[in-house]
PDB file of C-alpha atoms in Angstrom:
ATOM      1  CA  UNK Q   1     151.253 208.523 146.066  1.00 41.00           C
ATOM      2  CA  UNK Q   2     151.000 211.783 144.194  1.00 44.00           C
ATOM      3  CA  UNK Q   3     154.989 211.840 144.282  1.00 48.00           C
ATOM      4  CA  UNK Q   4     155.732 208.281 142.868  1.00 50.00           C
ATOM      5  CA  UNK Q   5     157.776 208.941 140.289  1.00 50.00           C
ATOM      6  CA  UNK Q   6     157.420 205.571 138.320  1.00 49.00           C
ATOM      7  CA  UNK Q   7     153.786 206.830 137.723  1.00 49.00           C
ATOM      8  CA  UNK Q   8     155.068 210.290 136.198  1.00 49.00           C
ATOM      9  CA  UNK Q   9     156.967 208.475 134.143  1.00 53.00           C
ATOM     10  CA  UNK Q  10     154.091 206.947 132.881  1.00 53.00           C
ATOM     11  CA  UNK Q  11     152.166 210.348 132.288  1.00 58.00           C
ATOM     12  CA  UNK Q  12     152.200 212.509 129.037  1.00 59.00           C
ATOM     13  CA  UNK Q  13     151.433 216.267 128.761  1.00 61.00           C
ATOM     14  CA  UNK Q  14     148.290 217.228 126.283  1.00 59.00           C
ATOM     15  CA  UNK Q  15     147.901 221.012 125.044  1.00 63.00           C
ATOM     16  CA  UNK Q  16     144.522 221.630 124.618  1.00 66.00           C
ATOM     17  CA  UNK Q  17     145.731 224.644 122.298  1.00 71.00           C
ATOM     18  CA  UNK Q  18     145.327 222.850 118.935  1.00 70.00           C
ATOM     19  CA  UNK Q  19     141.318 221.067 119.981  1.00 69.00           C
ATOM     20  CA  UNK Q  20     140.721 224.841 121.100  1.00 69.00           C
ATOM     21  CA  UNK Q  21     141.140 226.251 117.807  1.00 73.00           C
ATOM     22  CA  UNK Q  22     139.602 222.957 115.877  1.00 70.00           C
ATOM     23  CA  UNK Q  23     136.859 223.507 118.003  1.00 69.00           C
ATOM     24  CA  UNK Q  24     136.324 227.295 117.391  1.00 73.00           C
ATOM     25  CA  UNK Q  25     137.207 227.020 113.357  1.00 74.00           C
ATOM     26  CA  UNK Q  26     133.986 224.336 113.208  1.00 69.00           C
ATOM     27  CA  UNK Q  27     131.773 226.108 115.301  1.00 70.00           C
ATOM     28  CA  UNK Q  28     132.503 229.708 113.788  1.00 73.00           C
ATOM     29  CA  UNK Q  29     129.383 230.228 111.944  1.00 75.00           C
ATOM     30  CA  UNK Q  30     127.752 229.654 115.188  1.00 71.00           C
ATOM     31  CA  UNK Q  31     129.675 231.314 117.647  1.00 70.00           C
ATOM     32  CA  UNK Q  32     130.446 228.336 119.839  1.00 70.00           C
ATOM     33  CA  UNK Q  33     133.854 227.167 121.654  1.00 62.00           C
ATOM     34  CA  UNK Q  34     135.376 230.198 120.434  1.00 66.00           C
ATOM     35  CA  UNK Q  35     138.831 230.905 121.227  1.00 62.00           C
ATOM     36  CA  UNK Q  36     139.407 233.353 124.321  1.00 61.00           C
ATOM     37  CA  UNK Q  37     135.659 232.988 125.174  1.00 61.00           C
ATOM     38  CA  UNK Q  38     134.845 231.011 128.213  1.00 53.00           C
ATOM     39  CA  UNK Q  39     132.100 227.928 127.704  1.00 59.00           C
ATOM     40  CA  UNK Q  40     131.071 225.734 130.607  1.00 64.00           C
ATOM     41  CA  UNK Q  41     131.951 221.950 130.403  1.00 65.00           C
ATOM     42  CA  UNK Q  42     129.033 220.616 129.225  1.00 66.00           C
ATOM     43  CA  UNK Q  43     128.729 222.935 126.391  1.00 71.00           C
ATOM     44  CA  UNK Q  44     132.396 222.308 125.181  1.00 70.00           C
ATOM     45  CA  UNK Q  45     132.222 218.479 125.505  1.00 71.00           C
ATOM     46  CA  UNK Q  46     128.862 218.526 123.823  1.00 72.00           C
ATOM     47  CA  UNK Q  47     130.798 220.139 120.964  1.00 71.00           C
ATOM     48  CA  UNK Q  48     133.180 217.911 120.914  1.00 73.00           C
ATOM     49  CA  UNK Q  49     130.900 214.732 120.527  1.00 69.00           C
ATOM     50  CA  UNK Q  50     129.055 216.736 117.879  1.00 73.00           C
ATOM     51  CA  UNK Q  51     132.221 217.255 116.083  1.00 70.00           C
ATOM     52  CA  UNK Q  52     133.704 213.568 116.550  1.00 72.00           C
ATOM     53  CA  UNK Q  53     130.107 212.294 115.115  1.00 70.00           C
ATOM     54  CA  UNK Q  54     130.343 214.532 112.541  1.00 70.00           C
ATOM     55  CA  UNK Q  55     133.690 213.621 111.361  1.00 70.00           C
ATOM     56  CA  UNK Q  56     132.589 209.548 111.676  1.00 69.00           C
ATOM     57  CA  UNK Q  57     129.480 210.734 109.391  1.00 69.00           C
ATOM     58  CA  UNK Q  58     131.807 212.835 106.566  1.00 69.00           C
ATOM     59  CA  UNK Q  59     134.580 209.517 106.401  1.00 63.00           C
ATOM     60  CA  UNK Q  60     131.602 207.467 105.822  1.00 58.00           C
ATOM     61  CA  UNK Q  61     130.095 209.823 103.504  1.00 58.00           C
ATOM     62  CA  UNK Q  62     133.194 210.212 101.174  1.00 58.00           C
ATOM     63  CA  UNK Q  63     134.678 206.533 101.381  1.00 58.00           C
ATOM     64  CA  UNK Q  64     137.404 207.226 102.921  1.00 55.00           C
ATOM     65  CA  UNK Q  65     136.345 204.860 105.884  1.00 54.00           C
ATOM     66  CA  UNK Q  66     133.142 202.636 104.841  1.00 49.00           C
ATOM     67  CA  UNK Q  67     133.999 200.787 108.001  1.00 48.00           C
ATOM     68  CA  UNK Q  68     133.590 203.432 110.092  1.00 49.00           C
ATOM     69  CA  UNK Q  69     131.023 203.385 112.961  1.00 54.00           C
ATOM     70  CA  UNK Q  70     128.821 206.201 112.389  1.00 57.00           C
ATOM     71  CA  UNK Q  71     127.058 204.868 115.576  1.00 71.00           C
ATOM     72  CA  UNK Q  72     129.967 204.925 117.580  1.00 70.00           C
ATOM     73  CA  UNK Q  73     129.255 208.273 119.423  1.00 71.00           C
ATOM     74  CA  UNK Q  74     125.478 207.619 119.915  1.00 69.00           C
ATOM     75  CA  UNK Q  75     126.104 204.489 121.357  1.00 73.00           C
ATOM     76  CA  UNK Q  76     129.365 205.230 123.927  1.00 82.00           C
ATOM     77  CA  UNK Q  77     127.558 208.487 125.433  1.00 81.00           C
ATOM     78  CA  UNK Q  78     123.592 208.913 124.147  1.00 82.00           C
ATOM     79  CA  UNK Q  79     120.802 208.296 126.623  1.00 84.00           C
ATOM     80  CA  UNK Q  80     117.491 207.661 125.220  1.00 86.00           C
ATOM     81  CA  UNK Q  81     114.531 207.565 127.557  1.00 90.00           C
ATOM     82  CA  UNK Q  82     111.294 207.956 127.690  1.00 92.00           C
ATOM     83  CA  UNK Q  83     109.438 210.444 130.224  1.00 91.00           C
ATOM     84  CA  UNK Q  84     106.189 210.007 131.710  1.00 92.00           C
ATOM     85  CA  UNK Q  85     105.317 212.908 133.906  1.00 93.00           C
ATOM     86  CA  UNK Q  86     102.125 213.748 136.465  1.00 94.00           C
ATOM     87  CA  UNK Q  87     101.109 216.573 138.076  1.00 94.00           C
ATOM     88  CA  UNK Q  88     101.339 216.110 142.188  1.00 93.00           C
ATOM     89  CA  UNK Q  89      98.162 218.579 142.737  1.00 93.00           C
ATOM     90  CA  UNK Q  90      95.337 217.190 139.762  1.00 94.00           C
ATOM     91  CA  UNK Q  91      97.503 214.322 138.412  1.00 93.00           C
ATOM     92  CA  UNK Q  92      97.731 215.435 134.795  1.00 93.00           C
ATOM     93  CA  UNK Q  93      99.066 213.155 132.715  1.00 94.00           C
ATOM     94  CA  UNK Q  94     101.881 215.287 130.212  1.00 91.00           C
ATOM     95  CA  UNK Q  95     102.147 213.833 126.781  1.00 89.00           C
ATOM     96  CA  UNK Q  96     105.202 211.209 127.109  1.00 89.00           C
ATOM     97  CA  UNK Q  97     107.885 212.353 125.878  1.00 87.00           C
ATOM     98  CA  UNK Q  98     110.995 210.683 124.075  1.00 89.00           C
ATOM     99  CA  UNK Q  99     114.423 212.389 124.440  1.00 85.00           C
ATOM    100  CA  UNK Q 100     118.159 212.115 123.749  1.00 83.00           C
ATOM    101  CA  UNK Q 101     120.847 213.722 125.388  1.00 82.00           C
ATOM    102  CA  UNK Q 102     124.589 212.937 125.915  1.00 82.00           C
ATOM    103  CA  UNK Q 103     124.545 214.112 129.603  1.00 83.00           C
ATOM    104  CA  UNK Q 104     122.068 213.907 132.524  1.00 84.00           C
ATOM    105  CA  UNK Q 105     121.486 216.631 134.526  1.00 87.00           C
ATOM    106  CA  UNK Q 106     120.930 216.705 138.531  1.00 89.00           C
ATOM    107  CA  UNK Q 107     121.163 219.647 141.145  1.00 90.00           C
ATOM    108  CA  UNK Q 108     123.857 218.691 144.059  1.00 91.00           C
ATOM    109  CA  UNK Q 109     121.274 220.618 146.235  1.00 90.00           C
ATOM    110  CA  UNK Q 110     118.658 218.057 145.059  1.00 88.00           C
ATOM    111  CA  UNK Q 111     120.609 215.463 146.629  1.00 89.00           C
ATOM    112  CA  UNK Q 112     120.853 216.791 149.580  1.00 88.00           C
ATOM    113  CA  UNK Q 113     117.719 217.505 149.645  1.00 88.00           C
ATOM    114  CA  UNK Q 114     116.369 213.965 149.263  1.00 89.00           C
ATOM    115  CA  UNK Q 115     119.252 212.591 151.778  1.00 87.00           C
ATOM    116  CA  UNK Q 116     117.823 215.378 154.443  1.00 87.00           C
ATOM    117  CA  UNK Q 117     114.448 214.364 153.649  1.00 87.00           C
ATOM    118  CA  UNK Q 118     114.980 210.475 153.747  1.00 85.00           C
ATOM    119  CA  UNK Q 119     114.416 208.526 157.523  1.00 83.00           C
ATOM    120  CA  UNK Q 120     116.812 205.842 156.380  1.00 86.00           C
ATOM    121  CA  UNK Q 121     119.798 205.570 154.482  1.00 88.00           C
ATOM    122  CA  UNK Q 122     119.710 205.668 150.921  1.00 90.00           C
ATOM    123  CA  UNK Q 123     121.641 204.140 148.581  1.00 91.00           C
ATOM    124  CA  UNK Q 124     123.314 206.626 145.559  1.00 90.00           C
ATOM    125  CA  UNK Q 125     121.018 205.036 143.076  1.00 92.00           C
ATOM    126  CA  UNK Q 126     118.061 205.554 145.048  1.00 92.00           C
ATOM    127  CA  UNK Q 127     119.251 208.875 145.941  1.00 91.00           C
ATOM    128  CA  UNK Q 128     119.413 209.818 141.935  1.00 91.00           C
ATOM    129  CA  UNK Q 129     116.318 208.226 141.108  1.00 91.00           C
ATOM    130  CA  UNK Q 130     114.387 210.402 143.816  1.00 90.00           C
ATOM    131  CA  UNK Q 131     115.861 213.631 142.605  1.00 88.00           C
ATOM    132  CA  UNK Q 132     115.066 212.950 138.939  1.00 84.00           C
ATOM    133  CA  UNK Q 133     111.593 211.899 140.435  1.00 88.00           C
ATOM    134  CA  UNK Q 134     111.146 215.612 140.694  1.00 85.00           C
ATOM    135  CA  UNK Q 135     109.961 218.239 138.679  1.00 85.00           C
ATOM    136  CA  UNK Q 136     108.684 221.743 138.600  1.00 86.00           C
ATOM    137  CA  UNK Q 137     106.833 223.261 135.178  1.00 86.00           C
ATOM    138  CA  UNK Q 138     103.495 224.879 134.340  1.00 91.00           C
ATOM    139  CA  UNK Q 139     100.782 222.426 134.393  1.00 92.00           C
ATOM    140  CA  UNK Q 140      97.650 222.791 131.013  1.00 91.00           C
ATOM    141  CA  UNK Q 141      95.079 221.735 133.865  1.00 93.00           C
ATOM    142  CA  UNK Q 142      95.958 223.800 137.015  1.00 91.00           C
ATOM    143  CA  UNK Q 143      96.657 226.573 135.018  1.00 89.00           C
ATOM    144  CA  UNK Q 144      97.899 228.600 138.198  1.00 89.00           C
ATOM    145  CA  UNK Q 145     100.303 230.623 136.170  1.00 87.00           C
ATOM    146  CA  UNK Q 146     103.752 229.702 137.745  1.00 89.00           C
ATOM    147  CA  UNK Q 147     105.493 225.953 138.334  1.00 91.00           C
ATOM    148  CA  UNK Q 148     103.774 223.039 139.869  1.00 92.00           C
ATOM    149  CA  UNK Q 149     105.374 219.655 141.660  1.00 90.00           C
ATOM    150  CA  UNK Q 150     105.715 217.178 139.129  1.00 92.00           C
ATOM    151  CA  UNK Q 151     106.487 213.412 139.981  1.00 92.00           C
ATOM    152  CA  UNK Q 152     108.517 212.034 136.778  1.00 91.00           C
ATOM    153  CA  UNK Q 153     109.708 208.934 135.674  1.00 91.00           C
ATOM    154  CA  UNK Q 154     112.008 207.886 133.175  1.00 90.00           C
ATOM    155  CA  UNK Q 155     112.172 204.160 131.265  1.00 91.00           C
ATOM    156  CA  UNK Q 156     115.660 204.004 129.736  1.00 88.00           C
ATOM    157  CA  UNK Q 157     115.598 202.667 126.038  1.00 85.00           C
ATOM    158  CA  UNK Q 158     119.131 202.058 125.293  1.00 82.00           C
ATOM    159  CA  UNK Q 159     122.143 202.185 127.888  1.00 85.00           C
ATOM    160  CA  UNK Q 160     125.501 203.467 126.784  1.00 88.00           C
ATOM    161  CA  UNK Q 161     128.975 202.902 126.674  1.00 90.00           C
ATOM    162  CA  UNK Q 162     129.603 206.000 129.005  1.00 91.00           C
ATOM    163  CA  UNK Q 163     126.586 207.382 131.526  1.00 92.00           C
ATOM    164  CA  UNK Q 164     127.549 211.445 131.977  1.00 90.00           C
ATOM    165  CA  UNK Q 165     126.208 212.981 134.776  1.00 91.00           C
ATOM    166  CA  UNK Q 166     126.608 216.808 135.068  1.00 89.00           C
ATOM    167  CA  UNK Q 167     126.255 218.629 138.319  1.00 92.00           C
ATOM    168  CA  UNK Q 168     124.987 221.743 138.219  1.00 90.00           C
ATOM    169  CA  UNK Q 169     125.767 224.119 141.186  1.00 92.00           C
ATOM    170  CA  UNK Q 170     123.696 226.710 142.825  1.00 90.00           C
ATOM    171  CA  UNK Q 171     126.965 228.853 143.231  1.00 89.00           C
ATOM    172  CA  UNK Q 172     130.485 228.740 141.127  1.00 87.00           C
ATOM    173  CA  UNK Q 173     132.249 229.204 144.670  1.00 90.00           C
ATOM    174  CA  UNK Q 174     130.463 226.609 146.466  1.00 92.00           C
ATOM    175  CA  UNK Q 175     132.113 226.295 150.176  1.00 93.00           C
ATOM    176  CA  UNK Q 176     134.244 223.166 151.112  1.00 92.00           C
ATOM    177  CA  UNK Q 177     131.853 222.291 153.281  1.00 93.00           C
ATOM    178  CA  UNK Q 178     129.667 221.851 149.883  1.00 93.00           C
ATOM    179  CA  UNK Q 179     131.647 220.085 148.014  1.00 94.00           C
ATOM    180  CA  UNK Q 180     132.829 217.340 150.515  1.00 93.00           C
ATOM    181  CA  UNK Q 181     129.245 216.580 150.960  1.00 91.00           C
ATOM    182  CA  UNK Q 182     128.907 216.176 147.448  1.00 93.00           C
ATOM    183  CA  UNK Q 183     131.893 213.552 147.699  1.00 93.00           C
ATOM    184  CA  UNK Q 184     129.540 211.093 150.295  1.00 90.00           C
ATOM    185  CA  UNK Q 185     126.713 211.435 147.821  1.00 89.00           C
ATOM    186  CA  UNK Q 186     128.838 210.614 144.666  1.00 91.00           C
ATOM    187  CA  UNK Q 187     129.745 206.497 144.017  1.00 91.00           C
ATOM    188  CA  UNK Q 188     132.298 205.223 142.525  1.00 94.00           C
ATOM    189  CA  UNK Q 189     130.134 202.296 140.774  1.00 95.00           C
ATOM    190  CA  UNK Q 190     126.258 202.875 139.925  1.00 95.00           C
ATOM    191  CA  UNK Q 191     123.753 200.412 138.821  1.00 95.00           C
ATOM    192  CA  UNK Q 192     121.511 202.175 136.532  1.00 93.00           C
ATOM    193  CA  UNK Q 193     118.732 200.029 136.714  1.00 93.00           C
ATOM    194  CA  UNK Q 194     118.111 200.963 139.971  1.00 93.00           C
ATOM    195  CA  UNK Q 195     118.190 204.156 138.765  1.00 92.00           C
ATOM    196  CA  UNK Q 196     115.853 204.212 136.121  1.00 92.00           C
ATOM    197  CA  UNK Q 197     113.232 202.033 135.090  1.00 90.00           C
ATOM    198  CA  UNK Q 198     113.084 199.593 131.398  1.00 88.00           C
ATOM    199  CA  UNK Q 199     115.940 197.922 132.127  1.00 87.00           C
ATOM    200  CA  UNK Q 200     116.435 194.071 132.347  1.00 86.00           C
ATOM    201  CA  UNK Q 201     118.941 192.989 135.044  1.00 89.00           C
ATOM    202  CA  UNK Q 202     121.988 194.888 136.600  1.00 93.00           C
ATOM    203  CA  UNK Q 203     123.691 197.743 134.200  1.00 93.00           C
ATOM    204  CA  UNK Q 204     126.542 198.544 136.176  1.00 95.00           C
ATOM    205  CA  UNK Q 205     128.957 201.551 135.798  1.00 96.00           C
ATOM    206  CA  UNK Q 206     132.263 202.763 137.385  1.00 96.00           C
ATOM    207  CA  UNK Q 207     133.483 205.926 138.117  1.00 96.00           C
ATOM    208  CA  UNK Q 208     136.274 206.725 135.947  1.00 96.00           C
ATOM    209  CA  UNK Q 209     137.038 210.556 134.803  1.00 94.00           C
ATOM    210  CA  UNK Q 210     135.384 214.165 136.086  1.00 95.00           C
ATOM    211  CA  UNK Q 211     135.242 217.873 134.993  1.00 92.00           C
ATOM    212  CA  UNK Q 212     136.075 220.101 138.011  1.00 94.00           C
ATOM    213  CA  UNK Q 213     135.716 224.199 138.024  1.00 91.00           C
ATOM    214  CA  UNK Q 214     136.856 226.041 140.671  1.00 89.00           C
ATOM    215  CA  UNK Q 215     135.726 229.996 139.561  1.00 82.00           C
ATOM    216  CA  UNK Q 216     136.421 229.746 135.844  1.00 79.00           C
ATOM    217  CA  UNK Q 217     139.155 227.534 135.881  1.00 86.00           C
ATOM    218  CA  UNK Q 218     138.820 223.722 134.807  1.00 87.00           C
ATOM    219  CA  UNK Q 219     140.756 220.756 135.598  1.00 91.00           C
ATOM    220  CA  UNK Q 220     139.761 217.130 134.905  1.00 91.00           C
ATOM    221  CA  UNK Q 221     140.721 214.262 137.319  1.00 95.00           C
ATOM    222  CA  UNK Q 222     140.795 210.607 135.886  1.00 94.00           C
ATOM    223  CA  UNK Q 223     141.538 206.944 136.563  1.00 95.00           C
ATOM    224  CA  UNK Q 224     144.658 205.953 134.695  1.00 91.00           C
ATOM    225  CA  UNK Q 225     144.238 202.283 134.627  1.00 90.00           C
ATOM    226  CA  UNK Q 226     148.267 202.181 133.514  1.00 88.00           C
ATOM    227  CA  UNK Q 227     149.622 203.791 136.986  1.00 88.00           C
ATOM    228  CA  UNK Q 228     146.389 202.661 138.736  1.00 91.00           C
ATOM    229  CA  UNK Q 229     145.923 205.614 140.078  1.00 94.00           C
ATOM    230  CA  UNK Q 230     143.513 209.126 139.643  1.00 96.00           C
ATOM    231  CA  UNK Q 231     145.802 211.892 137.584  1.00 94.00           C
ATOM    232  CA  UNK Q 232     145.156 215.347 137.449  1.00 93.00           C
ATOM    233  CA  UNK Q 233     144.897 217.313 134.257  1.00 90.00           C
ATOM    234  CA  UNK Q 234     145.258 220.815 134.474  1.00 88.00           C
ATOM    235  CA  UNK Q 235     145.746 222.386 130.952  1.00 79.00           C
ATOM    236  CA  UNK Q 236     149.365 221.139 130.292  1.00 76.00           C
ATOM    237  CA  UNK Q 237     150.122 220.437 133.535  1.00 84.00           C
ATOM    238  CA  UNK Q 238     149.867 216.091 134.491  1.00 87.00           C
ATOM    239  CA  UNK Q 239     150.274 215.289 138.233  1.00 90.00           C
ATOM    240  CA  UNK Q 240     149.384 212.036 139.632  1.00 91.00           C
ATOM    241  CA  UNK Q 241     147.161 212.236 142.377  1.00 95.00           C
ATOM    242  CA  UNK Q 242     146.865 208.756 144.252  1.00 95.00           C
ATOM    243  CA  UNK Q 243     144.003 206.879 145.436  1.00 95.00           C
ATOM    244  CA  UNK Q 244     139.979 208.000 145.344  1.00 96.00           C
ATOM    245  CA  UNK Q 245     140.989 209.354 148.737  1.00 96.00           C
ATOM    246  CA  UNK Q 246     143.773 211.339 147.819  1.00 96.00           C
ATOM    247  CA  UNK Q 247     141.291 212.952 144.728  1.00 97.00           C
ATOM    248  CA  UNK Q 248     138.374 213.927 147.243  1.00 96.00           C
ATOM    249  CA  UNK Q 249     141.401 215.994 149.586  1.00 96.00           C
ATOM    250  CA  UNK Q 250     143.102 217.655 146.953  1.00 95.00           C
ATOM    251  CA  UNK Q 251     139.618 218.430 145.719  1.00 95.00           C
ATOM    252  CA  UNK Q 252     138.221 219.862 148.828  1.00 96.00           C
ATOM    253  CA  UNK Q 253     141.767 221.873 149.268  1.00 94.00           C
ATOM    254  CA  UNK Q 254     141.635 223.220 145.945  1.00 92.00           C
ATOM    255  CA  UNK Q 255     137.533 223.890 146.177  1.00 94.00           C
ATOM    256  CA  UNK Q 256     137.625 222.111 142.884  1.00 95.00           C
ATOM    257  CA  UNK Q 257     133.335 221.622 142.135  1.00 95.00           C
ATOM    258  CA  UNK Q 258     132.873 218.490 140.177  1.00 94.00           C
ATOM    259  CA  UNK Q 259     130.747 219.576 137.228  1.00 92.00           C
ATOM    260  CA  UNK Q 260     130.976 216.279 134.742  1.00 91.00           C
ATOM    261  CA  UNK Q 261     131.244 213.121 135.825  1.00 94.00           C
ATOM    262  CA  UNK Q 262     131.323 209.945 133.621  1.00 94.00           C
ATOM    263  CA  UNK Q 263     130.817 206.659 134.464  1.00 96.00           C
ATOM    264  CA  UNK Q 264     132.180 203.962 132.390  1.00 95.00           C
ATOM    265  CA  UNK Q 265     130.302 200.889 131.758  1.00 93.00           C
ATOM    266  CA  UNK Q 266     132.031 197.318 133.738  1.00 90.00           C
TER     267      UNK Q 266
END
């Protein structure tokens, strides 16, 4: 329970104050995570990876820490893949493409879309894998002058420590109705070799921390293995929520979207 008072003794308070201005005194050349200006979620973790791998790279670089893993953030949250892509109307072939990124994008309306679409009942892996089957750019041999179908597929190289999946919403006040349905297409364990292709035998991931928004107002929700329960973060505010359960109401109450969501490799 959200009221269990063993498990808020077990909670501690974190002012995000302090990484708000580290954040905007390293990116100040470039205008990014500046203090008082509002970045989405993705943008402000991304910067805060960059600057963690940075930091790992200067220790190494001055000796302070020779033993330092200047891998470590490439390997907990960077997925490499590589894309093949063809054209549904003339079946061009794009060039294959290798890429890097720390998150993976996907449309909550793309999901629905595909469950809508689908006779039977898909599982959340084939449900992702479907949606990231689909693309829509200019293609060199159609030449029709706006975006064409695209069927893609991606082979994943490496798998990480952490797979981050960020939802990206058609609206920033999406109804309840919305979100809950979001909540029956998001698992709380994912196999990503069902998900993508290159992979030898199971890869399998839990659901363990998200990045919610509700207008411009964030608030992360995560799996505290020590009270063994989901906790809610809300600048320096700590509440324990309760069980997956309790985190999909107070969610759906609160019209909390969830924007980030990383799953932790078993």
């Amino acid at each position: 329970s959200g009221d269990d008072p063993t498990a808020a003794r077990n909670l501690f308070v974190v002012d995000p104050a302090q990484c708000r201005a580290a954040l905007s005194s390293i990116f100040s050349d470039q205008g990014r995570s500046q203090v008082n200006e509002m970045a989405d979620a993705p943008e402000a973790l991304g910067d805060v990876l960059e600057a963690l791998n940075r930091a790992l790279q200067n220790s190494i670089a001055s000796g302070d820490d020779p033993t330092a893993g200047h891998e470590l953030i490439p390997l907990s949250f960077s997925l490499n893949y590589v894309e093949d892509m063809d054209c549904d109307e003339c079946h061009y072939r794009m060039n294959q493409q290798t890429n890097t990124n720390f998150f993976h994008l996907i449309f909550p309306a793309q999901l629905t879309e595909v469950m809508n679409k689908s006779s039977q009942r898909l599982t959340p892996e084939a449900m992702l894998k479907e949606a990231y089957a689909r693309e829509s750019r200019e293609c060199p041999r159609c030449k029709t002058g706006h975006d064409m179908p695209f069927t893609c597929e991606r082979s994943l190289q490496t798998c990480p420590s952490v797979f981050s999946l960020v939802l990206a919403w058609a609206s920033p006040q999406a109804s309840d109705k919305d979100i809950g349905a979001l909540f029956k297409q998001l698992p709380l364990t994912l196999d990503l070799s069902e998900v993508f292709t290159g992979l030898h035998g199971p890869q399998r991931y839990r659901l363990r921390c998200m990045v919610c928004f509700f207008g411009q107002h964030y608030v992360l929700l995560a799996y505290k293995p020590r009270v063994r329960q989901w906790v809610k973060y809300d600048d320096t505010s700590v509440k324990a929520v309760g069980d997956w359960a309790q985190v999909i109401k107070v969610c759906i109450a609160g019209r909390f979207q969830p924007n980030v969501v990383f799953f932790e490799r078993c």
